[in-house]
Backbone as CSV, one residue per row, in Angstrom:
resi,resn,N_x,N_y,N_z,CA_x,CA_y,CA_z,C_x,C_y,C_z
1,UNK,49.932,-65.538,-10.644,48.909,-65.514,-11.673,48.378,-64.102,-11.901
2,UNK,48.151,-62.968,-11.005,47.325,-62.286,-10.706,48.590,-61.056,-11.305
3,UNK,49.528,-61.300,-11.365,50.698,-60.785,-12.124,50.808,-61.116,-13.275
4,UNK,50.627,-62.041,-14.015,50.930,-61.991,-15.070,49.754,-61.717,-15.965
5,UNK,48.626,-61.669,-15.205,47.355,-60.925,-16.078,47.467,-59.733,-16.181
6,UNK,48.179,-59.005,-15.094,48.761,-57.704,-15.128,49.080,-57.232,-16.343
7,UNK,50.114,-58.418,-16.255,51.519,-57.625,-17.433,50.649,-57.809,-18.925
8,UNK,49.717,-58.893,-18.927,49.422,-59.012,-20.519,48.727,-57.606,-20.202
9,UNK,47.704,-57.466,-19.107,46.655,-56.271,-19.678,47.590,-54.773,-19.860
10,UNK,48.493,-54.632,-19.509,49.122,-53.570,-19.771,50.199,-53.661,-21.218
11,UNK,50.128,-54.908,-21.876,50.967,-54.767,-22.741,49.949,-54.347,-23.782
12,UNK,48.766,-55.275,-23.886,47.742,-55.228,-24.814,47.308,-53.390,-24.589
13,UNK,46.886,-52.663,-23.361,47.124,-50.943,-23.193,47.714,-50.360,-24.080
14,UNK,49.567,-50.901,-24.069,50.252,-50.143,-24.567,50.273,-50.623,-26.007
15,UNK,50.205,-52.224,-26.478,50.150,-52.086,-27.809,48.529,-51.086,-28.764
16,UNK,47.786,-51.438,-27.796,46.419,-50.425,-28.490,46.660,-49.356,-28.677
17,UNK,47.191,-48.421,-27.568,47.606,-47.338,-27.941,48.712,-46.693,-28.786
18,UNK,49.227,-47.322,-29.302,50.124,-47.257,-30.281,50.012,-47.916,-31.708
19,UNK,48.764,-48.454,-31.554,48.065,-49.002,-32.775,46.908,-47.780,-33.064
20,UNK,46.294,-47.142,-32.062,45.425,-45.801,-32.405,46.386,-44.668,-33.261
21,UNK,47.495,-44.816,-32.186,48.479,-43.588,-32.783,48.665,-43.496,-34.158
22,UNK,48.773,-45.056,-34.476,49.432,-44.987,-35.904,48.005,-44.734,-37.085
23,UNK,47.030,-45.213,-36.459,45.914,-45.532,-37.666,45.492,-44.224,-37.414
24,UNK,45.341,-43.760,-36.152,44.671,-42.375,-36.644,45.528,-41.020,-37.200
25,UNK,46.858,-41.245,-37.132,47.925,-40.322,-37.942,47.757,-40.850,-39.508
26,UNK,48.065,-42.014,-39.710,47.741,-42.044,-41.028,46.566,-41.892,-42.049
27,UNK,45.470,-42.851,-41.513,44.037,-42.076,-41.593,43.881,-40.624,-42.167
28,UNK,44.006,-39.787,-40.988,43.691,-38.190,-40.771,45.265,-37.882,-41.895
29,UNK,46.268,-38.180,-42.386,47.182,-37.749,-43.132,46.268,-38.364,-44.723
30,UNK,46.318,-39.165,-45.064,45.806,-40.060,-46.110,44.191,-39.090,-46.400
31,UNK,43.346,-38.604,-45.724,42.207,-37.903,-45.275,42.834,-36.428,-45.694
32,UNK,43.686,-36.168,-45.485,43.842,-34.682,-46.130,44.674,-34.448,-47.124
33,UNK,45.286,-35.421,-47.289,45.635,-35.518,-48.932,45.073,-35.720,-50.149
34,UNK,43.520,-36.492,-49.534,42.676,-36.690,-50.319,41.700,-35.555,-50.481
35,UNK,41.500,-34.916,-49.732,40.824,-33.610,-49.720,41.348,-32.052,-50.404
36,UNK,42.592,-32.272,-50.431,43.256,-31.783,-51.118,43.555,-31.648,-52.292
37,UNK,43.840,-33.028,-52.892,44.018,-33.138,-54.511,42.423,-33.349,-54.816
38,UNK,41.670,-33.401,-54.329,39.866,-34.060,-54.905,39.677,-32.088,-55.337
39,UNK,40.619,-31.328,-54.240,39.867,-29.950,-54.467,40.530,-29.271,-55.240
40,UNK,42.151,-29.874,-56.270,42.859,-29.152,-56.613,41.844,-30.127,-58.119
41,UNK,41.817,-31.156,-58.367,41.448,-31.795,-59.247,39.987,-30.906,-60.176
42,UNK,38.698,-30.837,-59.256,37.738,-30.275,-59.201,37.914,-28.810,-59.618
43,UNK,38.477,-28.009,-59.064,38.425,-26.580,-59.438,39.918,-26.179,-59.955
44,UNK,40.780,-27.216,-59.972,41.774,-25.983,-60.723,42.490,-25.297,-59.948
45,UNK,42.378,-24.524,-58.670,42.450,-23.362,-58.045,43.617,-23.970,-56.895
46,UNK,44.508,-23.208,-56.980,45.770,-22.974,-56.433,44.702,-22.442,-54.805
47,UNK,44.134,-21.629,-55.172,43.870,-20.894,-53.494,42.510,-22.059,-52.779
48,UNK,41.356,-22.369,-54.099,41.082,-23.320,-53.177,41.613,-24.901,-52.473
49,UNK,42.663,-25.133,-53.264,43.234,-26.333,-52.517,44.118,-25.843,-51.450
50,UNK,44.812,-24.790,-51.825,45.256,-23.408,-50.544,44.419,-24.191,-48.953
51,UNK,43.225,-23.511,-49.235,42.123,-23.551,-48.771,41.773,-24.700,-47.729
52,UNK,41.579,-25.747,-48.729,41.351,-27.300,-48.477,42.281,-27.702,-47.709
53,UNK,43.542,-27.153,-48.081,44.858,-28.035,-47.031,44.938,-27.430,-45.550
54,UNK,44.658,-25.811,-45.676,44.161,-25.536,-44.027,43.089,-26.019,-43.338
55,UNK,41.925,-26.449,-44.047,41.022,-26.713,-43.242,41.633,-28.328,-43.175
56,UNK,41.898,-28.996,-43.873,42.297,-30.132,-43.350,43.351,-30.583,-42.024
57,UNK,44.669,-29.580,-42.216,45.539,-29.204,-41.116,45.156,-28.719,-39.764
58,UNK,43.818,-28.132,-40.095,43.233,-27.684,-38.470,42.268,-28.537,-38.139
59,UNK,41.550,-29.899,-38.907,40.606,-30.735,-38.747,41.801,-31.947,-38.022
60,UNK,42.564,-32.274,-38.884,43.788,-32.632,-38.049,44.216,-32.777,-36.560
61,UNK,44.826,-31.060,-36.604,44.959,-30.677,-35.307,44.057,-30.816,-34.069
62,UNK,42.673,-30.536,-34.644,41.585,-30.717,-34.041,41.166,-32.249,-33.111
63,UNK,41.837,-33.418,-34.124,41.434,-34.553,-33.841,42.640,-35.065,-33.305
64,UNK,43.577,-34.900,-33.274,44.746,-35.258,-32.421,44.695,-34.783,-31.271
65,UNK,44.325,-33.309,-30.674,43.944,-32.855,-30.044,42.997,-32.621,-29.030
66,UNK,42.100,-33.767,-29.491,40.801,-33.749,-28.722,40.672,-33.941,-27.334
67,UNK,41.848,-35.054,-26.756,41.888,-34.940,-25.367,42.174,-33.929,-24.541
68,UNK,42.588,-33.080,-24.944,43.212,-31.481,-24.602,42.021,-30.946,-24.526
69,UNK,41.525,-30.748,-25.596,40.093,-30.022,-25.566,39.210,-30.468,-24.795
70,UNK,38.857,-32.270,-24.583,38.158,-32.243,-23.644,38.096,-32.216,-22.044
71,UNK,39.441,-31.958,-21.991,40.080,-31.700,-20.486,39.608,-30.388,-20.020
72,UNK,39.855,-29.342,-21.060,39.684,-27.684,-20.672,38.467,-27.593,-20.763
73,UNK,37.969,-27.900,-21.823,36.277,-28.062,-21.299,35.435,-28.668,-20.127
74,UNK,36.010,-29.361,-19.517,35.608,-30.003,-19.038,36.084,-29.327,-17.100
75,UNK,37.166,-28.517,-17.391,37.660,-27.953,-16.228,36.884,-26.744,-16.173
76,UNK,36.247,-26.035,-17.214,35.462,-25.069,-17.713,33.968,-24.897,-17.083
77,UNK,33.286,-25.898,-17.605,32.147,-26.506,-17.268,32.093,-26.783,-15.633
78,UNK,32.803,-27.361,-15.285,32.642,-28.308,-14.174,32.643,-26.983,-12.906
79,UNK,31.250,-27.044,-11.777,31.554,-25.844,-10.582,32.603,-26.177,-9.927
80,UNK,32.871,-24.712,-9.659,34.398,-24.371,-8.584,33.753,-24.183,-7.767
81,UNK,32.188,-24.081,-6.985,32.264,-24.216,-5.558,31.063,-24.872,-4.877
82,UNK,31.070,-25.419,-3.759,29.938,-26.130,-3.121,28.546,-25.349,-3.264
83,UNK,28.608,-23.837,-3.291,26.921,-23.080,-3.429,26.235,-23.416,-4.424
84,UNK,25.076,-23.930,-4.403,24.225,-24.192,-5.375,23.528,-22.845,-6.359
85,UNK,23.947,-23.274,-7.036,23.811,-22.566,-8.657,22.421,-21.405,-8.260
86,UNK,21.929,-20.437,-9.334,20.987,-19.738,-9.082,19.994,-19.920,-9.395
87,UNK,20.617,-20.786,-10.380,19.047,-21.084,-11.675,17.599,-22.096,-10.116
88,UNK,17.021,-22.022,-10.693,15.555,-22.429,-10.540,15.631,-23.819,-10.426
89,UNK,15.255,-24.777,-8.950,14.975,-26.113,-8.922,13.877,-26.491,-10.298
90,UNK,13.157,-25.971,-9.870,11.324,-26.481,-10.546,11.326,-25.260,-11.674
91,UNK,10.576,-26.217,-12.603,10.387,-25.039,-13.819,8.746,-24.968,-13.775
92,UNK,8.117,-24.300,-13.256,6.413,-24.223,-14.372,5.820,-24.311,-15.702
93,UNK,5.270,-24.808,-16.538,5.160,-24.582,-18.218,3.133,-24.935,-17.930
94,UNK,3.310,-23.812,-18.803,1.964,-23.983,-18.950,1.615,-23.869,-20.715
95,UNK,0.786,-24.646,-21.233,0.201,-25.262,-22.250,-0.917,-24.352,-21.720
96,UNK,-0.873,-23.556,-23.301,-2.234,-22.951,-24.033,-2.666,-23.394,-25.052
97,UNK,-4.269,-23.771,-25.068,-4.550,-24.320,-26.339,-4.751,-23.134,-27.491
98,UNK,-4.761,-23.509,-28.820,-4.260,-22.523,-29.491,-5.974,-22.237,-29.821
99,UNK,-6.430,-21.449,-29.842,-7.829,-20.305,-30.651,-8.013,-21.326,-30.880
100,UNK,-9.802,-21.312,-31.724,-10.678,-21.893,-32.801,-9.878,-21.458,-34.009
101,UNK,-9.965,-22.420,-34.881,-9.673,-22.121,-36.047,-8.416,-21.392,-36.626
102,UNK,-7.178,-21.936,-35.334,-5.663,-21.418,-35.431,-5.057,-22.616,-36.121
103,UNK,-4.546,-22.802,-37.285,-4.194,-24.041,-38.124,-2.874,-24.356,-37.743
104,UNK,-1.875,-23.737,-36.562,-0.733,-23.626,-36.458,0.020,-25.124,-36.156
C-alpha cells in the first residue's frame, strides 16, 4: 500500500512539473509577443519594439531562471562561519518630542 502511494505521489510530482514547464513557457512566450506587437502597434517604431522584445527576452530569462537566482542568492546571503556577526544585539531609539508649535 505504502508503495503504491509512493508511485502515485511521484507521478502526480512529475506530471506537475511538466505541466509548470509547459504553462509557464508558453505563458511568458504568448506574454512577449504580446508586448511586442502592443509596442510595434502603438508607436510605429522598429527600435521601440527593438526594445520591447529585449526587455521581454530578459524578463523571460529572468523567470525561467529564478531558481538559479535564488540558489546564488541565497549561498550569498547565508554566513560562512560560526562567529557571530558585528552588528549590535540591542538597538537603543530614543523618541524626541518635536518643539511647541513644530507642525511636522
Amino acid at each position: 500500500m505504502t508503495y503504491v502511494t509512493l508511485a502515485v505521489l511521484d507521478d502526480l510530482d512529475a506530471l506537475t512539473a511538466k505541466g509548470t514547464g509547459i504553462l509557464a513557457g508558453t505563458v511568458m512566450g504568448f506574454l512577449c509577443v504580446l508586448a511586442v506587437v502592443r509596442t510595434w502597434s502603438k508607436t510605429n517604431s522598429v527600435i521601440a519594439a527593438g526594445m520591447a522584445f529585449i526587455g521581454a527576452v530578459a524578463l523571460w530569462f529572468a523567470v525561467m531562471n529564478a531558481p538559479v537566482f535564488r540558489d546564488s542568492i541565497g549561498v550569498d546571503i547565508a554566513p560562512t562561519g560560526a562567529a557571530k556577526s558585528a552588528g549590535a544585539d540591542r538597538v537603543v531609539v530614543q523618541v524626541v518630542d518635536p518643539a511647541p508649535g513644530d507642525l511636522r
